[in-house]
Amino acid sequence: MIYRTVGIFAHIDSGKTTLTERILFESGRISAIGTIEDGNTESDQLPEEIERGISIRTTFHTVPWNTKFGDFEIQLIDTPGHIDFRNQVTDLLPAMETAIVILEAGTGVQSQARLVIEELRKANIPIVFFINKLDRFGDEYLDTLVSLEEILKQPPVTLFQKRQSGGWEYFLESEDSFSKQTKEELLSFDDELLLRYWNDESSATELPSLALRQGTEKTKLYPVYGGSAKTGEGVRELLNLVLWTNPKEIQLSSEVPLIVLSRRTDPQIGRYAVVYSVTNLSVSEICQRLEALQKKQETTHLSQVGQSSFSSFLTNPISFLSSDSESPETTLTKGKLYYLVADERIRMEPGQSVSIPGLSTLDLKNQISEKTPSPFSVVLEPEISSEKEFWLCRLRELEWEDPGYQLELREETGQIVLFGRGELHLEIGIRRITGKTEKKLMFSSINIAKIELLKKMSHKVALEHRAFEDQKSSGALIAVLEDTADFSKQIAFEVSLPEEVKHSIETSFMEACLRGFYGEEVCGLRFRILSYEIPPGDLQTTLTLLKVAILAGVKECFPSNTYLVGPLTEIEVMVDADHLGVVLSDLSRRNAKVVSIEEAVAGKSHLKANASAENLLGFSGALRNMTKGIGISWERTAFTSEFYAVLKE
C-alpha cells in the first residue's frame, strides 16, 4: 500500500468541501453525497459549520484508490478557507506531500487562493490545479488561466480539453488526443528530455507523462485539470493525476520523527494529535534514539525535568493509534497519519515535530515562536464565580484544538480575556464553549487593540522640576523626542551618566508612555538624551524630582503629536448589481475606503474596500442581511507599523 497525504486548498466557497464529498463518494467511503446547504457533509459536522455553511476546522479522511500504476491510500485533508482559520492551513504545510488547489471558473484567481498558492510554493509543495464549476460556466476559464500565469510567473500546463462529442478529456487517460504543443510544454522544464523528444518522437512517447511526474514534484510544472465537483466530472481523473505525480519528500532531523498536523479532543480517548510519520520506525527505536541522546548529553547536565520525562517515556511508551483503528501501534509506517494520544511528557505544537521537554530535539521551526497577541479579544466572566474553573476547562480545550485562540487571566479583576484571529473566529469560539450547557457566561463586545502613534516629529525639550519652595531641583535634562520607523519605544543616551540615573530616566520615560492623550499606550517614539548635569544634594530626592519632570514634560508633547491608530481590515465581496448600492452605502457609513469595483461574471461586481477593524465589526452579519445570504469573500486584518488605520485626529 502506498500512502499519500493530499491537501485541498481554495478560496472560500470555491468547492473544497464539495470536492471532498465527491471523492469520498467515488471511492465508496460514503453511499450518498451530502451538501453544504443540507448540512450533512462528512467534513462540516460542527453546529457552527452547518449553520454558516463554511468550514472552520481541518478534517482528515482516508480514501482507498486503485490505479493502473499502483494501489494507494489517500490521506485527504479538507482545509478551511476563511482567513480567520489560516493557522490551521499553515500548520499542515510541513507534512504536505501534494496539494490540490481549486480555482473557480468564470473569474480570475481569487485572493485567498493567491495567498495559499504563495505559501505552497514557498514550501516547495507540488501543486495540481482544478478549475471547478465548469458545469455552470462551460468554457469560461481563460481569465482563470491568465490570472494563474501572472501569479506563477510562468504558464500553467492545461491538460484537459473539450471533446467534439461533448464532455471533457484528460491527458493521462487520452494522451494521444493532445497536441504536440501540449507535450512540449510538459517537457520544456528539462532541456535534455525535450531534445530526446525532438530527436525521436516515435520512441519517446513515454517522455511527456514522465515529465509530468517529475516536473510537478520539482515544482517546475503546474498541471491544470478542470471539471465539476458537484457533478463528478473530472474528479476521478484529478485523483489519478495527483497520484501519478511524485510527492514531495518529507524530511525531518529529529529524535522523534513525527510532525503534528492538528490537535483534537475525543470523548473516548481524550486529547490527541494527528501526526505524520516521516520514517518507518518502531516505538522501541524511538526510545533507543532518546536513550542515545541522553548519553550524549550527560556531560551537559540534562535538566531534572528532562530526566523525569525521559525515564517515564522509557518505562511507559506513548500510545499511537492508527487512523483507522483503535488498537495501539508498535510500528509506524512512513507517510502514514496516526493519532498520538496526548501526554504531559511530550510537546505537541501544530506545525512542529513532536518533542520531549528537556531533550534538545530539533523541531521544524527550530524553536517555539512567541505567540503574537491578536488585535481582537473579548472579556469573559462567569455569572457565578464558583463556575470559573468549569469555563476555564472549556476554554483550555478550545485553545488546545485551535492554538489561534489565546487565554489571559486578569488576576486583579478575576476576568478572563480570550484573544482570537478575527471577529468570526471569536464569535465561533464563544458559540463552541457556551453550547450544550445551562451555565451562563457573560462576555463583552469584541475589543479592538489601539495605540497612540507619534506623528513625524523631532521635538527638543528641556525638562526640569523644582520643589520645596524652589530649593530643590531635578536638574535640567535636555532631550529630543522623535519618531521611530515602527511601533517601538526607544531611549538613547548621548551622554555618560551613572547607572541609577539612567535607570530612573528609562523607567520614567516608559511610564510616561503608558497613557497618552487618548488614554492608550504611546508607541513609535525615541527619547534621545543630549545632556544632564546632576545637581548637588541628596541623589534620591533628585531622582524623584527627575521622574516628575520627565512624566510631565513628555506627556505635554502627546496631545498634538499622536494619532490614535488600530488594525486595518481589507475585505473583498462578490455582490450582484441589485445589492451593490446598499452595500456601498453601508461601507460609506463605516468610513470605509472603496479600493476598486470590477465587473465579474453573471452580473456580479467584485468589490474591494478597507476600513479600520473597529468600524467593520458586525459588517459581515449586516452584509448577509442586506444581500439575503452573501458573505464576505475574503478578509484580512493586520496591525503593523506599515498597515494600520487612523481612528481619530
XYZ file of C-alpha atoms in Angstrom:
649
model
C 0.000 0.000 0.000
C 1.268 3.473 -0.932
C 0.271 6.292 1.420
C -0.191 9.808 0.035
C -1.065 12.906 2.052
C -3.052 15.285 -0.151
C -4.474 18.638 0.932
C -7.346 20.509 -0.710
C -6.963 24.296 -0.668
C -9.035 27.114 -2.145
C -10.669 30.475 -1.729
C -13.783 30.378 0.422
C -16.875 28.919 -1.354
C -14.841 27.544 -4.283
C -15.864 23.941 -3.627
C -13.332 22.332 -1.262
C -15.909 20.530 0.859
C -17.978 19.615 -2.215
C -14.899 18.076 -3.861
C -14.044 16.163 -0.687
C -17.596 14.830 -0.531
C -17.444 13.728 -4.188
C -14.075 11.975 -3.667
C -15.446 10.087 -0.648
C -18.426 9.011 -2.753
C -16.335 7.963 -5.771
C -14.054 5.899 -3.507
C -17.006 4.117 -1.882
C -16.388 5.640 1.557
C -19.914 7.088 1.606
C -23.040 5.849 -0.157
C -24.697 9.234 -0.690
C -23.335 12.721 -1.285
C -24.136 15.318 1.351
C -24.459 19.015 0.600
C -23.412 22.163 2.447
C -26.956 23.511 2.105
C -28.411 20.453 3.860
C -25.656 20.446 6.478
C -24.926 16.724 6.069
C -21.398 16.608 4.640
C -18.655 14.447 6.121
C -16.302 17.419 6.579
C -18.537 20.044 8.175
C -20.037 18.463 11.286
C -19.724 21.179 13.923
C -23.042 23.019 14.512
C -21.317 26.316 13.699
C -20.097 24.942 10.343
C -23.556 23.666 9.407
C -25.235 26.923 10.411
C -22.836 29.184 8.500
C -22.115 26.902 5.557
C -18.334 27.271 5.868
C -15.519 25.031 7.086
C -13.919 26.205 10.300
C -11.890 23.094 11.153
C -9.487 20.923 9.190
C -10.819 17.415 8.566
C -8.947 14.206 7.712
C -10.293 11.384 5.542
C -8.789 8.049 4.485
C -9.592 7.186 0.867
C -8.571 3.915 -0.865
C -7.828 4.447 -4.563
C -6.704 1.902 -7.147
C -4.914 2.921 -10.352
C -3.145 1.124 -13.164
C 0.170 2.266 -11.650
C -0.465 1.227 -8.032
C -2.847 0.920 -5.089
C -2.995 3.951 -2.829
C -4.432 5.077 0.439
C -5.044 8.792 0.133
C -4.980 10.746 3.375
C -7.217 13.556 2.231
C -7.187 16.835 4.175
C -10.008 19.350 3.708
C -8.853 22.778 4.908
C -10.810 25.875 5.984
C -10.937 28.755 3.515
C -11.709 31.717 5.765
C -8.739 33.922 6.692
C -9.530 33.647 10.432
C -8.564 29.966 10.293
C -5.375 30.335 8.237
C -3.172 28.988 11.042
C -4.789 25.578 10.507
C -3.619 25.684 6.872
C -0.033 26.749 7.572
C 0.297 24.099 10.306
C -0.248 21.395 7.672
C 2.423 22.518 5.217
C 5.469 20.807 6.809
C 3.864 17.393 6.168
C 2.040 18.133 2.908
C 3.116 15.838 0.050
C 0.841 17.163 -2.712
C -1.695 19.987 -2.875
C -4.884 20.324 -4.890
C -5.755 23.981 -5.352
C -9.314 24.573 -6.534
C -9.947 27.570 -8.786
C -13.392 28.806 -9.706
C -14.301 29.042 -13.406
C -15.657 32.331 -14.681
C -13.327 34.550 -12.657
C -9.666 35.246 -12.015
C -7.756 33.568 -9.204
C -9.315 34.929 -6.021
C -7.383 36.450 -3.150
C -7.435 33.573 -0.674
C -6.298 31.153 -3.395
C -3.467 33.579 -4.231
C -2.266 33.517 -0.635
C -2.298 29.742 -0.366
C -0.500 29.352 -3.736
C 2.279 31.610 -2.437
C 2.545 29.582 0.771
C 2.603 26.244 -1.066
C 5.273 27.426 -3.497
C 7.403 28.800 -0.678
C 7.233 25.354 0.971
C 8.103 23.640 -2.396
C 4.941 21.542 -2.332
C 3.809 20.068 -5.692
C 0.528 21.675 -6.815
C -2.184 20.305 -9.090
C -4.845 22.849 -10.073
C -8.507 22.006 -10.626
C -10.805 24.541 -12.292
C -14.189 23.863 -10.712
C -17.797 24.658 -11.685
C -17.374 24.044 -15.422
C -20.916 22.628 -15.323
C -22.076 26.228 -14.752
C -19.517 28.252 -16.694
C -18.519 25.901 -19.519
C -15.584 27.298 -21.485
C -15.263 30.437 -19.344
C -11.938 29.635 -17.718
C -9.481 31.662 -19.842
C -9.445 34.503 -17.283
C -8.574 31.942 -14.614
C -5.582 30.663 -16.601
C -4.338 34.184 -17.399
C -4.606 35.168 -13.748
C -2.841 31.966 -12.690
C 0.029 32.589 -15.107
C 0.507 36.055 -13.618
C 0.780 34.548 -10.095
C 3.098 31.682 -11.061
C 5.263 33.872 -13.342
C 5.089 31.025 -15.860
C 2.320 29.402 -17.918
C 0.475 26.526 -16.235
C 0.023 23.436 -18.423
C -3.613 22.863 -19.359
C -4.142 19.095 -19.579
C -7.872 18.890 -20.308
C -9.826 19.805 -23.401
C -13.334 19.711 -24.843
C -14.410 16.688 -26.838
C -16.213 17.280 -30.099
C -18.927 14.928 -28.885
C -19.265 16.840 -25.617
C -17.692 16.473 -22.206
C -14.008 16.672 -21.389
C -10.979 14.513 -21.999
C -7.897 14.372 -19.811
C -4.222 13.899 -20.572
C -3.392 10.761 -18.616
C -6.434 8.929 -19.979
C -6.207 10.243 -23.571
C -2.609 11.321 -24.152
C -2.730 10.694 -27.911
C -5.578 13.194 -28.293
C -3.432 16.083 -27.086
C -1.344 18.221 -29.404
C 2.410 18.156 -29.834
C 2.497 21.657 -28.348
C 0.969 20.448 -25.077
C 3.519 17.645 -24.833
C 6.360 20.075 -25.485
C 5.022 22.337 -22.724
C 5.339 19.400 -20.338
C 8.918 18.741 -21.462
C 10.050 22.375 -21.502
C 11.303 22.358 -17.907
C 14.064 19.852 -18.825
C 16.165 20.584 -21.936
C 17.522 17.031 -22.073
C 14.044 15.474 -22.121
C 12.877 17.962 -24.750
C 15.853 17.200 -27.021
C 15.244 13.454 -26.676
C 11.617 14.020 -27.669
C 12.509 16.138 -30.680
C 15.191 13.724 -31.888
C 12.970 10.659 -31.831
C 9.272 11.296 -31.229
C 8.233 7.775 -32.157
C 10.386 6.069 -29.491
C 9.888 8.722 -26.814
C 6.122 8.540 -26.340
C 6.509 7.994 -22.605
C 8.514 11.195 -22.086
C 5.601 13.683 -21.706
C 3.968 11.651 -18.933
C 7.381 11.113 -17.320
C 7.989 14.865 -17.430
C 4.568 15.442 -15.870
C 5.509 13.164 -12.980
C 8.957 14.653 -12.363
C 8.329 18.302 -13.203
C 5.391 18.601 -10.827
C 7.433 17.102 -7.989
C 10.225 19.639 -8.618
C 7.599 22.453 -8.690
C 8.714 23.366 -12.204
C 5.407 22.282 -13.749
C 1.888 23.257 -12.703
C -0.686 20.954 -14.361
C -4.309 22.077 -14.639
C -7.377 19.849 -14.897
C -10.979 21.030 -14.898
C -14.474 19.762 -14.239
C -17.186 19.887 -11.623
C -17.008 18.714 -8.025
C -20.800 18.832 -7.893
C -21.444 16.514 -10.855
C -18.243 14.494 -10.538
C -16.928 15.469 -13.979
C -13.129 15.129 -13.921
C -12.874 14.145 -10.251
C -11.634 10.572 -10.782
C -9.219 11.864 -13.406
C -7.984 14.521 -10.985
C -7.113 11.912 -8.350
C -5.287 9.805 -10.937
C -3.253 12.866 -11.919
C -2.407 13.692 -8.311
C -1.259 10.142 -7.612
C 0.715 9.917 -10.879
C 2.863 12.905 -9.930
C 5.673 12.313 -7.466
C 5.069 13.650 -3.948
C 7.337 15.958 -2.009
C 9.837 14.006 0.074
C 9.204 14.995 3.690
C 12.361 15.151 5.781
C 12.926 15.862 9.450
C 16.055 15.707 11.593
C 14.640 14.821 14.974
C 14.824 12.018 17.519
C 11.024 11.720 17.325
C 10.311 11.930 13.555
C 6.655 12.871 13.818
C 5.060 16.109 12.601
C 1.956 17.412 14.359
C -0.763 18.472 11.916
C -3.682 19.181 14.203
C -4.967 18.639 17.743
C -8.344 17.254 18.732
C -10.415 16.052 21.674
C -12.411 12.832 21.619
C -14.932 11.633 24.258
C -13.315 8.178 24.364
C -9.563 8.801 24.099
C -9.420 12.414 25.314
C -6.871 14.786 23.848
C -4.852 13.612 20.871
C -2.929 14.942 17.878
C -2.970 13.917 14.231
C 0.683 13.244 13.356
C 2.602 12.388 10.178
C 5.280 9.707 10.382
C 8.422 10.789 8.496
C 10.091 7.349 8.585
C 9.409 3.671 9.170
C 10.092 3.334 12.866
C 9.027 1.334 15.879
C 8.233 2.858 19.255
C 11.157 0.900 20.732
C 13.507 2.500 18.177
C 12.291 5.948 19.262
C 13.181 5.024 22.844
C 16.644 3.871 21.710
C 17.224 7.167 19.928
C 16.289 9.119 23.028
C 18.475 6.895 25.183
C 21.440 7.565 22.894
C 20.699 11.268 23.055
C 20.630 11.193 26.837
C 24.065 9.537 26.965
C 25.389 12.189 24.621
C 24.007 14.948 26.815
C 25.061 13.595 30.205
C 28.026 15.955 30.283
C 25.730 18.940 29.705
C 23.677 18.274 32.847
C 20.304 17.348 31.430
C 17.611 19.069 33.456
C 15.781 17.152 36.156
C 12.508 17.721 34.299
C 14.053 16.249 31.165
C 15.351 13.217 33.052
C 11.958 12.613 34.626
C 10.157 12.878 31.281
C 12.700 10.619 29.616
C 12.556 7.945 32.327
C 8.769 7.751 32.274
C 8.884 7.616 28.477
C 11.099 4.528 28.567
C 9.038 2.725 31.203
C 5.662 3.628 29.702
C 5.899 4.402 25.965
C 3.490 6.881 24.407
C 0.372 5.443 22.744
C -0.066 5.693 18.977
C -3.334 4.763 17.328
C -3.651 4.193 13.598
C -6.064 6.476 11.806
C -8.440 3.611 11.030
C -8.141 1.549 14.202
C -8.339 1.946 17.958
C -5.608 -0.624 18.506
C -2.268 0.748 19.762
C 0.504 0.713 17.159
C 4.018 -0.522 17.924
C 5.493 0.180 14.475
C 4.946 3.339 12.432
C 4.838 3.436 8.630
C 6.462 6.239 6.655
C 3.937 8.681 5.215
C 1.008 7.434 7.290
C -1.104 9.580 9.613
C -1.652 8.456 13.203
C -3.460 9.628 16.293
C -0.976 10.365 19.065
C -2.638 10.364 22.483
C -1.735 13.493 24.457
C 0.735 13.021 27.256
C 2.162 15.538 29.715
C 5.642 14.196 28.967
C 5.644 15.372 25.378
C 5.143 18.631 23.490
C 2.766 18.617 20.536
C 2.624 22.000 18.781
C 0.788 22.056 15.410
C 3.187 22.577 12.525
C 6.169 21.276 14.506
C 7.793 17.991 15.375
C 6.882 16.040 18.483
C 9.487 16.641 21.170
C 10.328 15.611 24.720
C 10.852 18.615 27.037
C 14.370 18.696 28.436
C 15.904 16.951 25.414
C 17.318 19.088 22.594
C 15.304 17.721 19.712
C 15.209 19.796 16.549
C 11.692 20.805 15.609
C 10.582 22.246 12.274
C 10.753 25.859 13.394
C 13.933 25.259 15.470
C 12.157 26.779 18.431
C 8.647 27.555 19.561
C 7.995 31.075 18.390
C 6.444 33.586 20.713
C 2.761 33.993 20.075
C 1.876 37.473 18.871
C -1.228 38.748 20.661
C -4.195 39.177 18.346
C -5.775 42.626 17.999
C -9.194 41.005 18.636
C -10.318 39.979 22.115
C -13.341 39.548 24.378
C -13.547 39.758 28.161
C -15.300 36.788 29.786
C -16.745 36.457 33.267
C -18.786 33.587 34.743
C -22.198 34.610 36.033
C -21.422 32.540 39.145
C -17.832 32.899 40.367
C -17.679 29.287 41.574
C -18.092 28.144 37.942
C -14.873 29.830 36.817
C -12.933 26.550 36.737
C -15.650 24.977 34.564
C -15.306 27.751 31.978
C -11.517 27.713 32.135
C -11.620 23.999 31.385
C -13.774 24.612 28.301
C -11.570 27.487 27.161
C -8.424 25.408 27.531
C -9.983 22.670 25.409
C -10.758 25.302 22.758
C -7.169 26.606 22.914
C -5.869 23.027 22.715
C -7.741 22.320 19.490
C -7.020 25.709 17.932
C -3.846 27.490 19.142
C -5.117 30.554 17.260
C -7.025 31.252 20.480
C -5.078 32.569 23.486
C -6.143 32.964 27.099
C -5.095 35.638 29.557
C -6.174 35.732 33.214
C -6.531 39.125 34.875
C -5.671 38.441 38.475
C -6.720 41.887 39.676
C -10.294 41.551 38.351
C -10.725 37.778 38.049
C -11.758 38.223 34.419
C -10.691 36.014 31.533
C -9.556 37.542 28.235
C -9.911 35.425 25.081
C -7.853 36.534 22.087
C -8.749 35.354 18.589
C -7.665 35.832 15.000
C -10.722 37.816 13.978
C -14.349 38.655 14.614
C -15.674 35.404 13.138
C -13.017 33.404 14.962
C -14.092 34.828 18.336
C -17.813 34.529 17.619
C -17.437 30.849 16.760
C -15.154 30.216 19.737
C -17.747 31.641 22.150
C -20.509 29.622 20.485
C -18.471 26.446 20.875
C -17.738 26.857 24.577
C -21.246 28.006 25.536
C -23.066 25.229 23.674
C -24.674 22.275 25.452
C -24.661 23.797 28.921
C -27.127 25.724 31.043
C -24.347 27.585 32.861
C -24.147 31.269 31.988
C -21.077 33.107 30.792
C -21.056 36.886 30.456
C -18.883 38.348 27.738
C -18.095 41.820 26.443
C -18.404 43.028 22.906
C -15.311 42.392 20.792
C -12.448 44.681 21.785
C -10.019 46.029 19.190
C -6.423 46.820 20.081
C -5.471 50.503 19.894
C -2.312 52.504 20.453
C -1.226 56.090 20.024
C 1.444 56.536 17.373
C 3.769 59.513 17.456
C 3.478 61.707 14.377
C 6.504 62.547 12.272
C 8.347 64.974 14.546
C 11.628 65.856 16.210
C 10.934 67.970 19.291
C 13.700 69.265 21.566
C 12.661 69.597 25.224
C 14.229 70.979 28.388
C 12.819 69.164 31.409
C 13.172 70.349 34.973
C 11.049 70.209 38.123
C 11.532 72.253 41.342
C 10.074 71.644 44.821
C 10.363 72.751 48.451
C 9.894 76.417 47.519
C 12.296 76.022 44.595
C 15.122 74.989 46.880
C 15.336 71.501 45.327
C 15.655 70.830 41.597
C 15.699 67.785 39.373
C 18.390 69.395 37.292
C 17.930 70.392 33.650
C 17.547 67.451 31.276
C 17.925 68.332 27.585
C 16.469 65.708 25.233
C 14.937 65.189 21.812
C 11.634 63.373 21.368
C 11.428 61.915 17.864
C 9.501 59.285 15.934
C 10.781 55.841 15.010
C 10.043 53.785 11.919
C 7.913 51.281 13.803
C 5.805 50.778 16.931
C 8.841 50.573 19.217
C 9.767 52.750 22.204
C 13.451 53.534 22.458
C 15.779 55.553 24.658
C 19.282 56.630 23.679
C 21.916 58.301 25.844
C 24.405 60.613 24.171
C 25.973 61.498 27.486
C 27.616 59.349 30.148
C 25.520 59.002 33.329
C 25.562 56.817 36.465
C 23.533 53.618 36.120
C 20.952 54.618 38.756
C 20.287 57.885 36.920
C 19.949 56.106 33.572
C 17.574 53.582 35.133
C 15.422 56.358 36.597
C 15.220 58.151 33.237
C 14.329 54.911 31.394
C 11.577 53.851 33.803
C 10.121 57.379 33.927
C 10.001 57.580 30.123
C 8.325 54.170 29.815
C 5.800 55.108 32.486
C 5.025 58.354 30.655
C 4.214 56.328 27.520
C 1.659 54.085 29.240
C -1.230 56.506 28.697
C -1.329 59.209 26.060
C -3.818 61.913 25.119
C -6.461 59.341 24.062
C -5.786 57.119 27.061
C -3.861 54.464 25.103
C -0.221 53.386 25.152
C 2.052 55.654 23.103
C 4.433 53.931 20.676
C 6.713 54.801 17.816
C 8.975 57.235 19.675
C 12.574 57.616 20.753
C 13.777 59.653 23.742
C 17.311 60.856 22.984
C 19.176 62.324 25.991
C 21.544 65.099 24.922
C 22.734 66.411 28.297
C 22.058 66.231 32.012
C 24.001 67.560 34.987
C 23.201 66.069 38.378
C 22.551 68.855 40.896
C 24.297 68.731 44.302
C 22.413 67.316 47.285
C 20.544 64.103 48.081
C 20.529 61.866 44.983
C 17.298 60.080 45.922
C 15.407 63.393 46.109
C 16.911 64.419 42.768
C 15.776 61.179 41.107
C 12.252 61.623 42.481
C 12.050 65.147 41.069
C 13.594 63.985 37.799
C 10.852 61.409 37.431
C 8.183 64.109 37.866
C 9.946 66.307 35.293
C 10.047 63.535 32.695
C 6.467 62.381 33.284
C 5.084 65.914 32.985
C 7.350 67.046 30.145
C 6.917 64.012 27.903
C 3.145 63.876 28.440
C 2.871 67.559 27.408
C 4.041 66.579 23.919
C 1.296 63.992 23.344
C -1.963 65.995 22.841
C -0.991 67.490 19.477
C 1.583 64.939 18.378
C -0.050 61.484 18.466
C -2.503 59.597 16.296
C -4.925 57.049 17.720
C -4.440 54.020 15.487
C -5.839 50.492 15.280
C -5.873 47.453 12.986
C -6.831 47.866 9.339
C -9.150 45.368 7.683
C -9.211 44.665 3.943
C -12.292 42.970 2.515
C -13.476 41.629 -0.791
C -17.107 40.964 -1.660
C -18.700 39.450 -4.765
C -22.071 41.198 -4.891
C -24.782 41.404 -7.566
C -25.904 44.702 -9.110
C -29.201 44.766 -7.168
C -27.374 44.961 -3.848
C -24.256 46.943 -4.787
C -25.747 50.329 -3.883
C -26.882 49.383 -0.396
C -23.528 47.691 0.345
C -21.615 50.788 -0.774
C -23.878 52.945 1.377
C -23.154 50.856 4.468
C -19.413 50.926 3.778
C -19.570 54.720 3.467
C -21.307 54.935 6.835
C -18.425 52.931 8.303
C -15.833 55.345 6.797
C -14.525 52.596 4.531
C -12.358 53.360 1.541
C -13.531 51.637 -1.650
C -10.400 50.480 -3.468
C -11.991 49.090 -6.633
C -15.184 47.791 -8.188
C -14.712 45.380 -11.077
C -17.353 43.705 -13.171
C -17.283 39.948 -12.777
C -19.356 37.080 -14.172
C -23.131 36.617 -14.092
C -23.895 40.275 -13.407
C -21.837 40.391 -10.229
C -19.355 43.023 -9.121
C -16.072 42.328 -7.347
C -15.797 44.956 -4.610
C -12.607 45.685 -2.666
C -12.531 48.034 0.313
C -10.685 48.705 3.545
C -11.508 50.373 6.850
C -10.483 50.241 10.477
C -11.300 46.880 12.044
C -13.224 48.799 14.690
C -15.608 50.230 12.088
C -16.128 46.891 10.338
C -17.291 44.990 13.407
C -20.673 43.494 12.588
C -20.372 44.213 8.876
C -20.278 40.531 7.931
C -23.693 39.896 9.532
C -25.105 43.137 8.130
C -23.900 42.151 4.671
C -25.710 38.814 4.818
C -28.910 40.594 5.847
C -28.586 43.234 3.111
C -27.926 40.728 0.349
C -30.049 37.828 1.621
C -27.144 35.495 2.171
C -23.957 36.839 0.567
C -20.980 36.981 2.918
C -17.501 38.459 2.747
C -15.403 36.574 0.175
C -12.068 37.461 1.711
C -10.875 39.383 4.719
C -7.527 40.300 6.239
C -6.871 42.239 9.416
C -3.397 43.349 10.406
C -1.833 45.779 12.819
C 1.746 46.703 11.950
C 3.696 49.917 11.650
C 3.059 49.853 7.894
C -0.531 48.614 7.987
C -2.928 50.398 10.320
C -5.959 52.684 10.400
C -6.067 56.175 11.900
C -9.080 56.311 14.233
C -9.041 59.928 15.447
C -7.062 63.086 14.726
